[in-house]
CSV table of C-alpha atoms and ligand atoms in Angstrom, one decimal:
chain,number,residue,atom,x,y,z
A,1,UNK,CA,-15.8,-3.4,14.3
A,2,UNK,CA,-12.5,-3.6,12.8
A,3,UNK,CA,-9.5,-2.1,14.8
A,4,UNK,CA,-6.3,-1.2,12.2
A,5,UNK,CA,-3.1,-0.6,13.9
A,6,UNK,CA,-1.1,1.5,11.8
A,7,UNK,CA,1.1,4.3,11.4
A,8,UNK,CA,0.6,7.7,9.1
A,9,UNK,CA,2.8,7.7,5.8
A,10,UNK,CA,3.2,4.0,5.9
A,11,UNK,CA,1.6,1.3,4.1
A,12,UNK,CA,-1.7,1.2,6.7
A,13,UNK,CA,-3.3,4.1,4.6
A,14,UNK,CA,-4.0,1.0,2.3
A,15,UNK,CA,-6.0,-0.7,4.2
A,16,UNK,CA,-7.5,2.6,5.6
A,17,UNK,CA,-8.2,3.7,2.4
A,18,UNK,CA,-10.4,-0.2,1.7
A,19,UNK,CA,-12.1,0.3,4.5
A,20,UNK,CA,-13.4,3.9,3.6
A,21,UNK,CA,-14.2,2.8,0.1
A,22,UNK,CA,-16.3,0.2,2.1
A,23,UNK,CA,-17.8,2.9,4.5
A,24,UNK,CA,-17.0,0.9,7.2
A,25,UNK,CA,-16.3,2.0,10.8
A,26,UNK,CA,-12.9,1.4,12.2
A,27,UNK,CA,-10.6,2.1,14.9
A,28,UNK,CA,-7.2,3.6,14.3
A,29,UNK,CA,-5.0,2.6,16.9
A,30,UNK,CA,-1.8,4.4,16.5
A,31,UNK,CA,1.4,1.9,16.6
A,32,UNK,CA,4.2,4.9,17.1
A,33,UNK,CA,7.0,3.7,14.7
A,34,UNK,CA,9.4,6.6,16.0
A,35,UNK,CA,9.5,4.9,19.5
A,36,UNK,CA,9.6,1.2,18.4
A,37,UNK,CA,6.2,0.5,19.8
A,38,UNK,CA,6.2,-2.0,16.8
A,39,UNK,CA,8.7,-4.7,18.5
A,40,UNK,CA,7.2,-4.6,22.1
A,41,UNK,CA,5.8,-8.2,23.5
A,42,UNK,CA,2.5,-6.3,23.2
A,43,UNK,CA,2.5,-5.8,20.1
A,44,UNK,CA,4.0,-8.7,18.7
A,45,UNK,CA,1.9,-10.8,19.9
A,46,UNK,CA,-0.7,-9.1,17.4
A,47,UNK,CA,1.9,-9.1,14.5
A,48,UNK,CA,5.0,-11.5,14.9
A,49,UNK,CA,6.3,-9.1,11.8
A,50,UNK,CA,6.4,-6.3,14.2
A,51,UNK,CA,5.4,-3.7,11.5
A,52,UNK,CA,2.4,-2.2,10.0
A,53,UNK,CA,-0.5,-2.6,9.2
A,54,UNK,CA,-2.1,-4.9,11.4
A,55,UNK,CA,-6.0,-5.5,11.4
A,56,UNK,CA,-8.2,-6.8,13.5
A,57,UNK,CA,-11.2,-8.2,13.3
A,58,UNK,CA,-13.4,-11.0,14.5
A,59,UNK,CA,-11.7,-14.0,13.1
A,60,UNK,CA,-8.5,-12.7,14.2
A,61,UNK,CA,-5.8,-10.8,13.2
A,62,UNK,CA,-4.2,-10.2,9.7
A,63,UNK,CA,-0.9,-8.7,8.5
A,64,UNK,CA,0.1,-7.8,5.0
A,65,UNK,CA,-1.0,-4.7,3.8
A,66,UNK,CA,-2.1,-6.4,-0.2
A,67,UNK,CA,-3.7,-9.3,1.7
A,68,UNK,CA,-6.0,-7.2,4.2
A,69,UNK,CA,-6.7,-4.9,1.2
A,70,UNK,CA,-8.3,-8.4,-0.8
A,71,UNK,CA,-9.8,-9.5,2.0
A,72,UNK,CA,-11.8,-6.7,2.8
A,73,UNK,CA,-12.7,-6.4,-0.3
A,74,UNK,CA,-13.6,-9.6,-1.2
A,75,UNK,CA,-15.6,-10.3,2.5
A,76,UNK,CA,-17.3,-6.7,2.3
A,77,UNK,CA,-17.3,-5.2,-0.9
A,78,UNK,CA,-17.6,-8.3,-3.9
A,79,UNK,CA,-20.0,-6.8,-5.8
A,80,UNK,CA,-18.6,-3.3,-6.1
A,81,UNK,CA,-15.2,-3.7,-5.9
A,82,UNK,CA,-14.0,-6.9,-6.7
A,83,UNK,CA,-13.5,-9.1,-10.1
A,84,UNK,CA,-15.0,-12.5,-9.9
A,85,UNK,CA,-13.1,-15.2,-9.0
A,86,UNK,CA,-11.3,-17.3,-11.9
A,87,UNK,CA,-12.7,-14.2,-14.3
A,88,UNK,CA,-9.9,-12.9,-16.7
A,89,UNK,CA,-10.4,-9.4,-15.2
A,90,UNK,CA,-9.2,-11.7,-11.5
A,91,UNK,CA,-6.2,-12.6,-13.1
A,92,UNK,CA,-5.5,-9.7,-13.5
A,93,UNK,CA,-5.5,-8.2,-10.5
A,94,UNK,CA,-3.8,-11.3,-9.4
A,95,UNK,CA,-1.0,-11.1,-11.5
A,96,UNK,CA,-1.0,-7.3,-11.4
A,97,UNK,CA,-0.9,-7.3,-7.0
A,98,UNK,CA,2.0,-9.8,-7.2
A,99,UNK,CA,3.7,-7.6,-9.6
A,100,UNK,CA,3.3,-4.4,-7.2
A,101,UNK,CA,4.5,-5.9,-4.0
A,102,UNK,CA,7.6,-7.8,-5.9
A,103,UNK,CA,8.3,-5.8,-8.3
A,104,UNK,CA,7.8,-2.0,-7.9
A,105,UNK,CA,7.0,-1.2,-4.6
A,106,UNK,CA,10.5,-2.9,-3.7
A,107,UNK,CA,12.1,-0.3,-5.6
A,108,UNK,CA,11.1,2.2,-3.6
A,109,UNK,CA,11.5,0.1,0.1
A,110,UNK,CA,15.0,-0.1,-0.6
A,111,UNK,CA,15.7,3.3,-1.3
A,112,UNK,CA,14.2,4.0,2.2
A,113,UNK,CA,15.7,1.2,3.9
A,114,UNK,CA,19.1,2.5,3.0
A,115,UNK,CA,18.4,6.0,3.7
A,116,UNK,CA,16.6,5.9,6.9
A,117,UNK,CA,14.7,2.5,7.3
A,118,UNK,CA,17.6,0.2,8.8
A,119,UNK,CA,20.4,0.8,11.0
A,120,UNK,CA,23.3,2.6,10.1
A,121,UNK,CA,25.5,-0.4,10.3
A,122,UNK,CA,22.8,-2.5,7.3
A,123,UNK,CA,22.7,0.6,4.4
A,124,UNK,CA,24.9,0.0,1.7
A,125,UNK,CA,25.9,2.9,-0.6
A,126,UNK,CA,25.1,3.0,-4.1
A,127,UNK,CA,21.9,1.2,-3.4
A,128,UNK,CA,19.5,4.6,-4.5
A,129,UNK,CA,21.5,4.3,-8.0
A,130,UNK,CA,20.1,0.8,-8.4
A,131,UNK,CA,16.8,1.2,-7.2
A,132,UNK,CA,16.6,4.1,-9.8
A,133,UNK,CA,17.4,1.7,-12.4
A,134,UNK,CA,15.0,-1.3,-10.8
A,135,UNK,CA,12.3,1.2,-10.7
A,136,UNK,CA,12.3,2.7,-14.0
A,137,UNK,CA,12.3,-1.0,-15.8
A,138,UNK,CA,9.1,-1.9,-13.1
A,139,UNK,CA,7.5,1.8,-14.3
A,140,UNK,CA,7.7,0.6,-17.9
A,141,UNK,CA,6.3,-2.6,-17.7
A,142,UNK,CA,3.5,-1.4,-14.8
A,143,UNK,CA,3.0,1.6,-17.8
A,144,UNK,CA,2.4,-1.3,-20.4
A,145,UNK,CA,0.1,-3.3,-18.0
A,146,UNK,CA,-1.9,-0.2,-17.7
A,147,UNK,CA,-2.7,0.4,-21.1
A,148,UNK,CA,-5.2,2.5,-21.9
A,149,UNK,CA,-7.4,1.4,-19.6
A,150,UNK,CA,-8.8,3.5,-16.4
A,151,UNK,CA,-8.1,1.0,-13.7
A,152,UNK,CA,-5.8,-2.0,-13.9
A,153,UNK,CA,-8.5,-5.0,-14.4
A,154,UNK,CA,-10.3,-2.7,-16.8
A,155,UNK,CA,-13.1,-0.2,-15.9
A,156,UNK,CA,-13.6,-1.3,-12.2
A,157,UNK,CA,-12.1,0.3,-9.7
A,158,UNK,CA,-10.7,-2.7,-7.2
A,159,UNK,CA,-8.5,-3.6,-4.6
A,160,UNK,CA,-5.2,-3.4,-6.6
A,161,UNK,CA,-6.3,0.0,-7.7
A,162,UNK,CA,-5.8,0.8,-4.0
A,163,UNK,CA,-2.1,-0.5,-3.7
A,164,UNK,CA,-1.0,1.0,-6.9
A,165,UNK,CA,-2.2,4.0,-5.7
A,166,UNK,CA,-0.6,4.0,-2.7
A,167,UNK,CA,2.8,3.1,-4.5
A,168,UNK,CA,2.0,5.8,-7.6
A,169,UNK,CA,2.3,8.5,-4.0
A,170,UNK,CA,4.9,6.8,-2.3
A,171,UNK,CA,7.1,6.8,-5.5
A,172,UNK,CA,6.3,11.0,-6.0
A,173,UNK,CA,7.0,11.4,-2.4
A,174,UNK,CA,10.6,10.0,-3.1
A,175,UNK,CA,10.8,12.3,-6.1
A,176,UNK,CA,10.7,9.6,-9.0
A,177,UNK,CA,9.5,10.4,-12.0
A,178,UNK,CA,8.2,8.8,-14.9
A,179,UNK,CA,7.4,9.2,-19.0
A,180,UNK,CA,4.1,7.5,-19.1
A,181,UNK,CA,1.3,10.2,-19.6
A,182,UNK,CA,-1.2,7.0,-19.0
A,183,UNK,CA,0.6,6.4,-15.4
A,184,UNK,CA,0.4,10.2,-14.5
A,185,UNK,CA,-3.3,9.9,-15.9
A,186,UNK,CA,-3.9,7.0,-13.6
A,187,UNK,CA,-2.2,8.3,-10.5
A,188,UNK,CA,-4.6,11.3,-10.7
A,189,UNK,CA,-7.5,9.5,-11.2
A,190,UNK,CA,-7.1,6.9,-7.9
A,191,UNK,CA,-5.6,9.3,-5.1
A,192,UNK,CA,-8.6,11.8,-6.3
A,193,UNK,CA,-10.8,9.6,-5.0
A,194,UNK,CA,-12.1,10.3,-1.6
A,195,UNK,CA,-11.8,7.9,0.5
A,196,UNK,CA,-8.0,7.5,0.1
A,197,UNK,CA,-8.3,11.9,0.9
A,198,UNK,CA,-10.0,11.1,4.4
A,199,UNK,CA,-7.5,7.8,4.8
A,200,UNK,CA,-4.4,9.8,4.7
A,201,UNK,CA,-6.3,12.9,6.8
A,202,UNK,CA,-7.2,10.5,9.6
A,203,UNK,CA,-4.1,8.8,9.7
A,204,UNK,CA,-2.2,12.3,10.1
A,205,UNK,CA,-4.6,13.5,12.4
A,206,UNK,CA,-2.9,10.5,14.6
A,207,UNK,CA,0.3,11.6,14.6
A,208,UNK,CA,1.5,12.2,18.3
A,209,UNK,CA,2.8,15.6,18.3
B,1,LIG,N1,4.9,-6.4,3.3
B,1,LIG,C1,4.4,-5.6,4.5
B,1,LIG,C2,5.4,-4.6,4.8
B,1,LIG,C3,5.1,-3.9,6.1
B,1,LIG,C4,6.1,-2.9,6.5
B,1,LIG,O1,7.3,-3.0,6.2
B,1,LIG,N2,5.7,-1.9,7.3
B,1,LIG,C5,6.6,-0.8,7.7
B,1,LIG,C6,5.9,0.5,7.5
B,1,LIG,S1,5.4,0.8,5.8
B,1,LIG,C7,7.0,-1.0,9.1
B,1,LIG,O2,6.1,-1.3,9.9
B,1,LIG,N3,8.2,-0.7,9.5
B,1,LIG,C8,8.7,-0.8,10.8
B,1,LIG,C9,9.7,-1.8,11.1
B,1,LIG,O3,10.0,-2.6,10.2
B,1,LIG,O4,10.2,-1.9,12.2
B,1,LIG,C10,3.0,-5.0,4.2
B,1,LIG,O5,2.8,-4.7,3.0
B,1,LIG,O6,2.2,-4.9,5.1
């Protein structure tokens, strides 16, 4: 059984949300972020980032919330969830993951490192006024790669479907907005979905009081 070391509101409802689509069991072991439980010896030794998620399994474990996400997937869930390897709907999501974790998820991590995230002494003002602008040019093109198509490697739902997701509800929760009705469409359509309803629940349901 997997264990996933993670932390609600964070980017471990990703992989939460994989391995309900999968409908496999898991262990949620609670890393609490509030008391820096994420830099002891203990838990470093797990992940030498010190953040979350972490997950582990039998072969080890894995860090990198995109990563763990693809590898679930791919190990677990190929024929339902995943685009053949060297298929043109795989280069998609290749390109498209890259895209997210580079390009418009950063966006968004700086805003939060510079509000709250870092120390005091690391958060340079004026930094929200240029993540606006980064994210709005990373909206359009994500809004172009989208198309009019239901998920983003065509009409399978997949992996990077999960981390978009997860970005599309990150980016509401720091009030952005947006202009593309087929993004809004989109955002609807994934965090719907079940599974990433009883990730997020069982994550919360974690938090210490
Ligand atoms: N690229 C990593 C980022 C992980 C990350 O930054 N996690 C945050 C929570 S979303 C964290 O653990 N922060 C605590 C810290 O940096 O001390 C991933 O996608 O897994």
């Amino acid at each position: 059984m997997y264990t996933l070391y993670g932390f609600p509101r964070t980017r471990s409802v990703r992989v939460a949300w994989a391995l309900e689509e999968l409908g496999l069991p898991y262990e949620y072991q609670l890393v609490n972020l509030r008391t820096g439980e994420q830099k002891s010896e203990a838990f470093l030794q797990r992940n030498p980032a010190g953040k979350v998620p972490a997950l582990a399994g039998e072969i080890g474990t894995m860090m990198e919330s995109a990563a763990i996400v693809t590898w679930l997937l791919d190990k677990h869930g190929q024929q339902e969830f995943m685009p053949v390897l060297g298929s043109p709907e795989r280069m998609r999501y290749e390109e498209a993951m890259i895209f997210l974790t580079t390009e418009l998820e950063q966006p968004l991590w700086n805003m939060a490192k510079h509000k709250f995230a870092l120390a005091e002494e690391y958060r340079l003002d004026g930094m929200q006024r240029v993540a606006e602008f980064e994210f709005a040019s990373a909206m359009a093109t994500f809004s172009a790669m989208l198309g009019d198509k239901s998920y983003l490697t065509g009409a399978l739902f997949t992996g990077v479907d999960i981390v978009a997701g997860h970005i599309l509800a990150w980016a509401k929760g720091s009030k952005m907005t947006w202009p593309y009705d087929n993004v809004t469409t989109y955002a609807e359509r994934v965090l719907g979905r079940p599974a990433y309803q009883r990730a997020w629940k069982n994550e919360v349901a974690h938090l210490p009081a």
